[in-house]
Amino acid sequence: MAIPELPSPDGLVLRPFHAVRFTVDDRAAVTSPPYDLIAPEDVQALLDAHPNNVVRLILPGADRRHYAQARETLLSWRSEGVLATDELPALYVYEQRGPGILIRGLIGDLGLSDPRDGVIMPHEDVMPATVADRLALMRTTESNLEPIFLLYEGAGGIARLIEEVASNRSPLVDVRTGDGIGHRLWALTEPAEQDMIAGELRERRALIADGHHRYATYLALQREYHAEGRGPGPWDYGLALLVDSTAYPPDLKAIHRVIPGLSLEEAVARSKGAWRVHEYPEEEAALAALAEATGPAFVLAGEGPSHLLTDPDPVQVNHAMPTSRSERWNSLATSILSEFLLPKVWGMHDDEQTVQIVHHDARLAIRRARAQSGTAVIVPPLAVQDVLAVAAEGERVPRKSTSFGPKPRTGLLLRTFADD
């Protein structure tokens, strides 16, 4: 049977929706970081913070994959009044504020479109196993439990409206989480404001900053439901935060690797034939040198002295990098990591079975490497302009190359198909 043609939205669409929100007194205690930033050792702390913490939905059960348990928990919380649905459909102004942090955007229903249409631009590859995991959870709960995070260039009427709302209107939610970040929400329910936003967004396009696996899951579920004959429905949209990067520039941080099966001694020894290797007795000195390095560079750390890799052999690098990719793509640190250092120098692939991921925190990556007698690869952050240029050309950087922030807090707003 032929798969029906999927709906194609008219440009960039962010429509109002009926949000599902927690009604508990301590709303900060029921929130969590995004699912992929929660380390296994942090799950229990979130469970202890509140019996209704959203981690029970996004990482359900002891193995984090008890999808039916997540559905039953969601239904139970709905029937008990722990979660309630907002009466009016709304777009939500969302603010995060803290030391050195101020970002504001709109949360709503994002109209799904094929990346080939050029309206919603991914910039990063995804791993099939992660998409399958999120798809199983989304299909079972029929919910979007976390917003993805997109950037667009605006600085028009939407930016002025958001500024007016944040400055003059009383927030619907105002909480501060344990990391010191304040989170505020305002509901925009006036049709005139919603129409202005829709009109201004229509001609824009947006870059997926965070949530590539969840966007791929949105598309997979949409294809699946249309193939089943369900027709148009809430699965043609996905929960998203849309931020004007002109008004609120994002922060771009690195994502580091930990390789449990590769000792630091062996990693350094194998690298010496392809890189210039600098030894540092203290990891802090190595990290400082990485921050000052030009060209491709990484820090290798674990048990013993840390090592800075610089100046890779250009002949070997040129031979390893794919000719089908652009020069800019081939110059990215994460491209050199995934195409040269890991497979050619160390004989391994950057996949979920071999390589562990640590967002932002180089010292945490090093501690994990030491605990597993492995090697931490500390990666420099990519430049925002490089990521935007690669995405605009239709290319995608290697998986887990970027960590745009600050990321939206999970648990402030949920979206269920039944309510939407």
Tab-separated table of C-alpha atoms in Angstrom:
chain	number	residue	atom	x	y	z
A	1	MET	CA	0.000	0.000	0.000
A	2	ALA	CA	1.356	3.413	-0.959
A	3	ILE	CA	2.098	5.790	1.891
A	4	PRO	CA	-0.164	8.872	1.697
A	5	GLU	CA	1.459	12.203	0.926
A	6	LEU	CA	2.256	13.974	4.163
A	7	PRO	CA	0.926	17.464	4.938
A	8	SER	CA	3.315	20.255	4.027
A	9	PRO	CA	2.960	23.414	6.136
A	10	ASP	CA	2.956	26.824	4.509
A	11	GLY	CA	6.341	28.006	5.723
A	12	LEU	CA	7.462	28.045	9.336
A	13	VAL	CA	4.410	27.313	11.493
A	14	LEU	CA	4.118	27.530	15.286
A	15	ARG	CA	0.483	27.143	16.274
A	16	PRO	CA	-1.207	27.513	19.685
A	17	PHE	CA	-1.925	24.353	21.676
A	18	HIS	CA	-3.588	23.189	24.893
A	19	ALA	CA	-0.618	22.770	27.227
A	20	VAL	CA	-0.591	20.158	29.981
A	21	ARG	CA	1.045	21.493	33.143
A	22	PHE	CA	1.850	20.293	36.650
A	23	THR	CA	-0.398	21.600	39.417
A	24	VAL	CA	1.910	20.726	42.352
A	25	ASP	CA	3.065	23.468	44.711
A	26	ASP	CA	6.795	23.002	44.047
A	27	ARG	CA	6.855	23.154	40.285
A	28	ALA	CA	10.642	23.418	40.107
A	29	ALA	CA	10.975	20.054	41.866
A	30	VAL	CA	9.016	18.208	39.178
A	31	THR	CA	11.235	19.449	36.334
A	32	SER	CA	14.456	17.977	34.971
A	33	PRO	CA	17.113	18.631	32.355
A	34	PRO	CA	16.412	17.182	28.892
A	35	TYR	CA	16.515	13.376	28.839
A	36	ASP	CA	19.880	13.152	27.067
A	37	LEU	CA	21.589	15.355	29.666
A	38	ILE	CA	20.573	13.173	32.618
A	39	ALA	CA	23.411	10.901	33.724
A	40	PRO	CA	22.421	7.514	35.164
A	41	GLU	CA	23.714	8.569	38.565
A	42	ASP	CA	21.480	11.683	38.499
A	43	VAL	CA	18.171	9.872	37.981
A	44	GLN	CA	17.744	8.965	41.639
A	45	ALA	CA	18.312	12.539	42.775
A	46	LEU	CA	15.482	13.673	40.495
A	47	LEU	CA	13.209	10.896	41.764
A	48	ASP	CA	13.998	11.931	45.329
A	49	ALA	CA	13.289	15.595	44.562
A	50	HIS	CA	9.562	14.949	44.093
A	51	PRO	CA	7.348	11.858	43.670
A	52	ASN	CA	5.928	13.406	40.494
A	53	ASN	CA	9.206	14.377	38.855
A	54	VAL	CA	8.924	14.309	35.071
A	55	VAL	CA	11.873	11.897	34.833
A	56	ARG	CA	9.303	9.163	35.571
A	57	LEU	CA	7.838	9.965	32.160
A	58	ILE	CA	10.895	10.678	30.016
A	59	LEU	CA	13.157	7.909	31.427
A	60	PRO	CA	10.673	5.443	32.909
A	61	GLY	CA	11.615	2.356	34.895
A	62	ALA	CA	14.889	0.946	36.131
A	63	ASP	CA	16.134	0.406	32.558
A	64	ARG	CA	14.813	3.834	31.434
A	65	ARG	CA	12.710	2.113	28.737
A	66	HIS	CA	9.509	1.013	30.486
A	67	TYR	CA	7.317	2.774	27.941
A	68	ALA	CA	4.011	1.306	29.138
A	69	GLN	CA	4.907	2.422	32.655
A	70	ALA	CA	5.314	5.986	31.381
A	71	ARG	CA	1.860	5.813	29.789
A	72	GLU	CA	0.261	4.521	32.975
A	73	THR	CA	2.021	7.169	35.060
A	74	LEU	CA	0.846	9.904	32.694
A	75	LEU	CA	-2.757	8.663	32.817
A	76	SER	CA	-2.621	8.348	36.596
A	77	TRP	CA	-1.304	11.861	37.069
A	78	ARG	CA	-4.002	13.193	34.760
A	79	SER	CA	-6.800	11.438	36.659
A	80	GLU	CA	-5.392	12.513	40.052
A	81	GLY	CA	-5.111	16.162	38.983
A	82	VAL	CA	-1.313	16.227	39.242
A	83	LEU	CA	-1.391	17.318	35.599
A	84	ALA	CA	-4.079	19.591	34.159
A	85	THR	CA	-4.787	20.977	30.706
A	86	ASP	CA	-4.928	24.715	30.067
A	87	GLU	CA	-8.421	25.726	28.973
A	88	LEU	CA	-7.443	28.011	26.087
A	89	PRO	CA	-5.023	27.185	23.277
A	90	ALA	CA	-1.965	29.377	23.613
A	91	LEU	CA	1.527	30.136	22.504
A	92	TYR	CA	3.802	30.468	25.510
A	93	VAL	CA	6.540	33.032	26.018
A	94	TYR	CA	9.352	31.227	27.838
A	95	GLU	CA	12.220	32.958	29.630
A	96	GLN	CA	15.372	31.571	31.206
A	97	ARG	CA	17.410	33.962	33.295
A	98	GLY	CA	20.530	33.486	35.397
A	99	PRO	CA	24.149	34.635	35.748
A	100	GLY	CA	25.221	35.487	32.217
A	101	ILE	CA	22.021	33.944	30.797
A	102	LEU	CA	18.961	35.570	29.272
A	103	ILE	CA	16.995	33.837	26.564
A	104	ARG	CA	13.366	34.216	25.563
A	105	GLY	CA	11.302	32.452	22.957
A	106	LEU	CA	7.961	30.949	22.041
A	107	ILE	CA	6.739	27.429	22.807
A	108	GLY	CA	4.038	25.983	20.590
A	109	ASP	CA	3.082	23.330	18.051
A	110	LEU	CA	5.712	23.249	15.304
A	111	GLY	CA	4.388	22.268	11.884
A	112	LEU	CA	6.496	19.336	10.684
A	113	SER	CA	8.200	19.492	7.319
A	114	ASP	CA	10.758	17.401	5.496
A	115	PRO	CA	14.267	18.845	5.952
A	116	ARG	CA	14.607	18.823	2.171
A	117	ASP	CA	11.989	21.591	2.047
A	118	GLY	CA	14.514	23.923	3.701
A	119	VAL	CA	12.105	25.354	6.281
A	120	ILE	CA	13.371	23.393	9.297
A	121	MET	CA	17.088	22.737	9.016
A	122	PRO	CA	18.812	19.984	10.981
A	123	HIS	CA	22.549	20.414	11.340
A	124	GLU	CA	23.479	17.150	13.041
A	125	ASP	CA	23.210	13.456	12.209
A	126	VAL	CA	21.142	11.154	14.412
A	127	MET	CA	21.586	7.602	15.697
A	128	PRO	CA	18.840	5.119	14.737
A	129	ALA	CA	18.809	3.447	18.163
A	130	THR	CA	18.050	6.741	19.922
A	131	VAL	CA	15.278	7.582	17.462
A	132	ALA	CA	13.793	4.105	17.996
A	133	ASP	CA	13.846	4.642	21.772
A	134	ARG	CA	12.119	8.034	21.623
A	135	LEU	CA	9.665	6.732	19.017
A	136	ALA	CA	8.614	3.876	21.292
A	137	LEU	CA	8.042	6.319	24.154
A	138	MET	CA	6.179	8.854	22.000
A	139	ARG	CA	4.004	6.218	20.364
A	140	THR	CA	3.119	4.605	23.693
A	141	THR	CA	2.306	7.833	25.534
A	142	GLU	CA	0.960	9.714	22.467
A	143	SER	CA	2.627	12.767	23.911
A	144	ASN	CA	5.443	15.222	23.355
A	145	LEU	CA	7.022	15.349	26.790
A	146	GLU	CA	9.894	17.745	25.983
A	147	PRO	CA	10.167	20.668	23.571
A	148	ILE	CA	12.880	20.695	20.963
A	149	PHE	CA	14.861	23.942	20.558
A	150	LEU	CA	15.070	25.894	17.293
A	151	LEU	CA	16.662	29.182	16.244
A	152	TYR	CA	15.550	31.675	13.616
A	153	GLU	CA	16.590	35.188	12.607
A	154	GLY	CA	13.871	37.696	13.318
A	155	ALA	CA	14.188	40.936	15.322
A	156	GLY	CA	10.734	42.095	14.211
A	157	GLY	CA	7.335	42.372	15.827
A	158	ILE	CA	7.674	39.060	17.665
A	159	ALA	CA	10.793	40.273	19.463
A	160	ARG	CA	9.009	43.443	20.533
A	161	LEU	CA	5.972	41.494	21.723
A	162	ILE	CA	8.103	39.122	23.780
A	163	GLU	CA	9.923	42.047	25.374
A	164	GLU	CA	6.604	43.734	26.234
A	165	VAL	CA	5.179	40.536	27.716
A	166	ALA	CA	8.253	39.814	29.848
A	167	SER	CA	8.442	43.413	31.077
A	168	ASN	CA	4.805	44.177	31.810
A	169	ARG	CA	2.688	41.046	32.247
A	170	SER	CA	2.371	38.704	35.208
A	171	PRO	CA	3.845	35.267	34.495
A	172	LEU	CA	1.830	32.083	34.571
A	173	VAL	CA	4.814	30.212	36.011
A	174	ASP	CA	7.796	31.663	37.875
A	175	VAL	CA	10.229	29.140	39.369
A	176	ARG	CA	13.924	28.789	40.054
A	177	THR	CA	15.602	25.409	39.616
A	178	GLY	CA	18.486	24.013	41.621
A	179	ASP	CA	21.051	25.187	39.081
A	180	GLY	CA	20.137	28.808	39.882
A	181	ILE	CA	18.266	29.436	36.620
A	182	GLY	CA	14.917	31.226	36.748
A	183	HIS	CA	12.138	30.046	34.440
A	184	ARG	CA	9.046	32.095	33.580
A	185	LEU	CA	6.078	31.371	31.312
A	186	TRP	CA	3.332	33.604	29.912
A	187	ALA	CA	0.354	32.342	27.893
A	188	LEU	CA	-0.543	34.264	24.714
A	189	THR	CA	-4.205	33.524	24.086
A	190	GLU	CA	-5.287	36.623	22.121
A	191	PRO	CA	-6.018	35.734	18.477
A	192	ALA	CA	-4.577	39.036	17.243
A	193	GLU	CA	-1.191	38.308	18.841
A	194	GLN	CA	-1.251	34.722	17.602
A	195	ASP	CA	-2.050	35.890	14.060
A	196	MET	CA	0.780	38.450	14.092
A	197	ILE	CA	3.234	35.759	15.168
A	198	ALA	CA	1.989	33.366	12.482
A	199	GLY	CA	2.342	35.999	9.783
A	200	GLU	CA	5.859	36.976	10.747
A	201	LEU	CA	7.135	33.410	11.051
A	202	ARG	CA	5.716	32.166	7.760
A	203	GLU	CA	8.594	33.452	5.618
A	204	ARG	CA	11.313	32.393	8.050
A	205	ARG	CA	13.253	29.173	8.361
A	206	ALA	CA	14.627	27.654	11.540
A	207	LEU	CA	17.731	25.731	12.581
A	208	ILE	CA	17.311	22.831	14.990
A	209	ALA	CA	19.631	23.798	17.826
A	210	ASP	CA	18.784	20.896	20.141
A	211	GLY	CA	16.487	17.929	19.692
A	212	HIS	CA	17.567	16.331	16.405
A	213	HIS	CA	16.593	12.867	17.613
A	214	ARG	CA	13.210	14.099	18.805
A	215	TYR	CA	12.549	15.910	15.519
A	216	ALA	CA	13.473	12.742	13.632
A	217	THR	CA	11.051	10.950	15.974
A	218	TYR	CA	8.289	13.468	15.210
A	219	LEU	CA	8.742	12.752	11.499
A	220	ALA	CA	8.897	8.977	12.005
A	221	LEU	CA	5.673	8.949	14.013
A	222	GLN	CA	3.968	11.201	11.482
A	223	ARG	CA	4.902	8.813	8.643
A	224	GLU	CA	3.792	5.826	10.693
A	225	TYR	CA	0.380	7.262	11.584
A	226	HIS	CA	-0.356	8.419	8.051
A	227	ALA	CA	0.640	4.991	6.727
A	228	GLU	CA	-1.913	3.502	9.138
A	229	GLY	CA	-4.581	5.698	7.587
A	230	ARG	CA	-5.091	8.052	10.517
A	231	GLY	CA	-4.908	11.096	8.283
A	232	PRO	CA	-4.131	14.630	9.495
A	233	GLY	CA	-3.867	15.068	13.248
A	234	PRO	CA	-1.763	16.275	16.168
A	235	TRP	CA	1.067	14.024	14.942
A	236	ASP	CA	1.621	16.552	12.132
A	237	TYR	CA	3.061	18.892	14.789
A	238	GLY	CA	5.664	18.640	17.540
A	239	LEU	CA	6.329	20.558	20.731
A	240	ALA	CA	9.042	23.157	20.171
A	241	LEU	CA	10.720	26.259	21.571
A	242	LEU	CA	11.508	28.829	18.892
A	243	VAL	CA	14.086	31.507	19.753
A	244	ASP	CA	15.041	34.585	17.753
A	245	SER	CA	18.837	34.293	17.632
A	246	THR	CA	19.147	37.945	16.614
A	247	ALA	CA	17.470	39.133	19.806
A	248	TYR	CA	18.821	36.346	22.045
A	249	PRO	CA	22.082	34.860	20.728
A	250	PRO	CA	22.578	31.270	21.898
A	251	ASP	CA	25.534	29.759	23.685
A	252	LEU	CA	27.301	26.931	21.835
A	253	LYS	CA	29.243	24.440	23.944
A	254	ALA	CA	31.210	21.305	23.196
A	255	ILE	CA	30.269	17.659	23.646
A	256	HIS	CA	33.083	15.405	24.822
A	257	ARG	CA	33.773	11.685	24.360
A	258	VAL	CA	34.748	8.948	26.792
A	259	ILE	CA	36.147	5.675	25.424
A	260	PRO	CA	36.106	3.024	28.160
A	261	GLY	CA	37.960	0.384	26.137
A	262	LEU	CA	40.962	2.519	25.212
A	263	SER	CA	43.629	3.253	27.819
A	264	LEU	CA	45.145	6.721	27.802
A	265	GLU	CA	48.623	5.250	27.312
A	266	GLU	CA	47.517	3.373	24.196
A	267	ALA	CA	45.562	6.333	22.830
A	268	VAL	CA	48.597	8.598	23.131
A	269	ALA	CA	50.949	6.028	21.631
A	270	ARG	CA	48.723	5.509	18.587
A	271	SER	CA	48.334	9.256	18.092
A	272	LYS	CA	52.017	10.058	17.834
A	273	GLY	CA	52.288	8.916	14.233
A	274	ALA	CA	49.562	11.294	13.082
A	275	TRP	CA	49.518	14.239	15.510
A	276	ARG	CA	51.893	16.477	17.378
A	277	VAL	CA	51.494	15.410	21.026
A	278	HIS	CA	52.145	17.795	23.926
A	279	GLU	CA	52.242	16.382	27.466
A	280	TYR	CA	50.861	18.312	30.466
A	281	PRO	CA	51.236	17.022	34.032
A	282	GLU	CA	48.039	18.868	35.046
A	283	GLU	CA	44.749	18.616	33.187
A	284	GLU	CA	43.978	22.306	33.805
A	285	ALA	CA	47.042	23.338	31.827
A	286	ALA	CA	46.074	21.035	28.975
A	287	LEU	CA	42.536	22.444	28.881
A	288	ALA	CA	43.886	25.993	28.880
A	289	ALA	CA	46.198	25.117	25.983
A	290	LEU	CA	43.249	23.622	24.059
A	291	ALA	CA	41.321	26.877	24.454
A	292	GLU	CA	44.233	28.757	22.867
A	293	ALA	CA	44.969	26.244	20.096
A	294	THR	CA	44.346	27.069	16.442
A	295	GLY	CA	43.388	24.429	13.933
A	296	PRO	CA	42.214	20.921	14.848
A	297	ALA	CA	43.099	20.061	18.458
A	298	PHE	CA	41.918	17.753	21.252
A	299	VAL	CA	42.907	16.919	24.802
A	300	LEU	CA	43.334	13.275	25.777
A	301	ALA	CA	42.994	12.655	29.514
A	302	GLY	CA	42.506	9.866	32.039
A	303	GLU	CA	44.975	8.145	34.335
A	304	GLY	CA	48.283	10.019	34.242
A	305	PRO	CA	49.349	13.196	32.453
A	306	SER	CA	47.020	14.857	29.975
A	307	HIS	CA	48.015	15.314	26.350
A	308	LEU	CA	47.136	17.952	23.765
A	309	LEU	CA	46.913	16.825	20.139
A	310	THR	CA	47.620	19.514	17.528
A	311	ASP	CA	48.833	19.808	13.933
A	312	PRO	CA	47.613	16.533	12.434
A	313	ASP	CA	49.535	15.198	9.451
A	314	PRO	CA	47.810	16.977	6.538
A	315	VAL	CA	48.448	14.104	4.116
A	316	GLN	CA	46.786	11.577	6.424
A	317	VAL	CA	43.894	13.926	7.197
A	318	ASN	CA	43.310	14.710	3.529
A	319	HIS	CA	43.248	11.009	2.718
A	320	ALA	CA	40.759	10.268	5.510
A	321	MET	CA	38.219	13.034	4.941
A	322	PRO	CA	35.359	12.334	2.509
A	323	THR	CA	35.630	14.033	-0.878
A	324	SER	CA	31.826	14.327	-1.017
A	325	ARG	CA	31.852	16.821	1.837
A	326	SER	CA	32.525	20.552	1.681
A	327	GLU	CA	35.812	22.051	2.723
A	328	ARG	CA	34.131	23.696	5.706
A	329	TRP	CA	32.619	20.379	6.854
A	330	ASN	CA	35.967	18.618	6.558
A	331	SER	CA	37.653	21.299	8.667
A	332	LEU	CA	35.313	20.900	11.677
A	333	ALA	CA	36.889	19.416	14.803
A	334	THR	CA	34.117	16.861	15.187
A	335	SER	CA	34.423	15.820	11.538
A	336	ILE	CA	38.134	15.187	12.014
A	337	LEU	CA	37.324	13.310	15.217
A	338	SER	CA	34.743	11.054	13.579
A	339	GLU	CA	36.485	10.545	10.224
A	340	PHE	CA	40.178	10.559	11.152
A	341	LEU	CA	41.115	10.299	14.831
A	342	LEU	CA	38.651	7.599	15.852
A	343	PRO	CA	38.567	5.321	12.780
A	344	LYS	CA	41.974	5.855	11.180
A	345	VAL	CA	44.240	6.538	14.145
A	346	TRP	CA	42.488	4.411	16.777
A	347	GLY	CA	40.599	1.918	14.624
A	348	MET	CA	37.107	2.526	16.034
A	349	HIS	CA	33.850	4.247	15.121
A	350	ASP	CA	32.058	7.062	16.921
A	351	ASP	CA	28.957	5.036	17.776
A	352	GLU	CA	26.796	4.548	20.858
A	353	GLN	CA	28.279	1.154	21.676
A	354	THR	CA	31.919	2.273	21.658
A	355	VAL	CA	31.884	5.919	22.691
A	356	GLN	CA	30.141	7.597	25.622
A	357	ILE	CA	28.963	11.213	25.475
A	358	VAL	CA	29.442	13.943	28.092
A	359	HIS	CA	27.870	17.354	27.484
A	360	HIS	CA	29.877	20.492	28.332
A	361	ASP	CA	31.767	19.268	31.408
A	362	ALA	CA	35.340	18.334	30.526
A	363	ARG	CA	36.224	17.460	34.105
A	364	LEU	CA	33.271	15.085	34.382
A	365	ALA	CA	34.410	13.368	31.189
A	366	ILE	CA	37.888	12.966	32.637
A	367	ARG	CA	36.538	11.531	35.905
A	368	ARG	CA	34.445	9.018	33.981
A	369	ALA	CA	37.412	8.018	31.863
A	370	ARG	CA	39.510	7.413	34.971
A	371	ALA	CA	36.748	5.376	36.620
A	372	GLN	CA	36.624	3.110	33.540
A	373	SER	CA	40.374	3.020	32.843
A	374	GLY	CA	39.658	4.694	29.540
A	375	THR	CA	40.365	7.877	27.624
A	376	ALA	CA	38.462	11.156	27.628
A	377	VAL	CA	38.580	13.139	24.394
A	378	ILE	CA	37.992	16.791	25.202
A	379	VAL	CA	36.583	18.495	22.118
A	380	PRO	CA	36.659	22.246	21.406
A	381	PRO	CA	33.271	23.893	20.719
A	382	LEU	CA	32.353	24.571	17.113
A	383	ALA	CA	31.731	28.118	15.915
A	384	VAL	CA	28.079	29.121	15.485
A	385	GLN	CA	28.769	30.558	12.037
A	386	ASP	CA	30.288	27.262	10.886
A	387	VAL	CA	27.245	25.303	12.047
A	388	LEU	CA	24.856	27.718	10.325
A	389	ALA	CA	26.873	27.649	7.094
A	390	VAL	CA	26.998	23.841	7.023
A	391	ALA	CA	23.244	23.559	7.663
A	392	ALA	CA	22.423	26.171	5.012
A	393	GLU	CA	24.250	24.042	2.431
A	394	GLY	CA	22.175	20.995	3.365
A	395	GLU	CA	24.986	19.207	5.178
A	396	ARG	CA	24.920	17.865	8.721
A	397	VAL	CA	27.752	17.840	11.221
A	398	PRO	CA	28.634	14.501	12.861
A	399	ARG	CA	26.378	13.310	15.663
A	400	LYS	CA	26.752	15.029	19.034
A	401	SER	CA	28.851	17.875	17.656
A	402	THR	CA	27.009	20.790	19.232
A	403	SER	CA	25.262	21.705	22.449
A	404	PHE	CA	23.327	24.927	22.047
A	405	GLY	CA	22.031	26.444	25.221
A	406	PRO	CA	20.502	27.187	27.481
A	407	LYS	CA	18.178	24.264	26.793
A	408	PRO	CA	14.499	24.429	27.767
A	409	ARG	CA	13.684	22.832	31.096
A	410	THR	CA	11.658	19.631	30.849
A	411	GLY	CA	8.394	19.456	32.787
A	412	LEU	CA	7.174	23.044	32.513
A	413	LEU	CA	4.890	22.262	29.557
A	414	LEU	CA	3.779	18.934	28.089
A	415	ARG	CA	1.718	18.213	24.999
A	416	THR	CA	-0.613	15.249	24.553
A	417	PHE	CA	-2.367	14.234	21.352
A	418	ALA	CA	-5.634	13.787	23.234
A	419	ASP	CA	-5.662	17.461	24.292
A	420	ASP	CA	-4.306	18.934	21.080
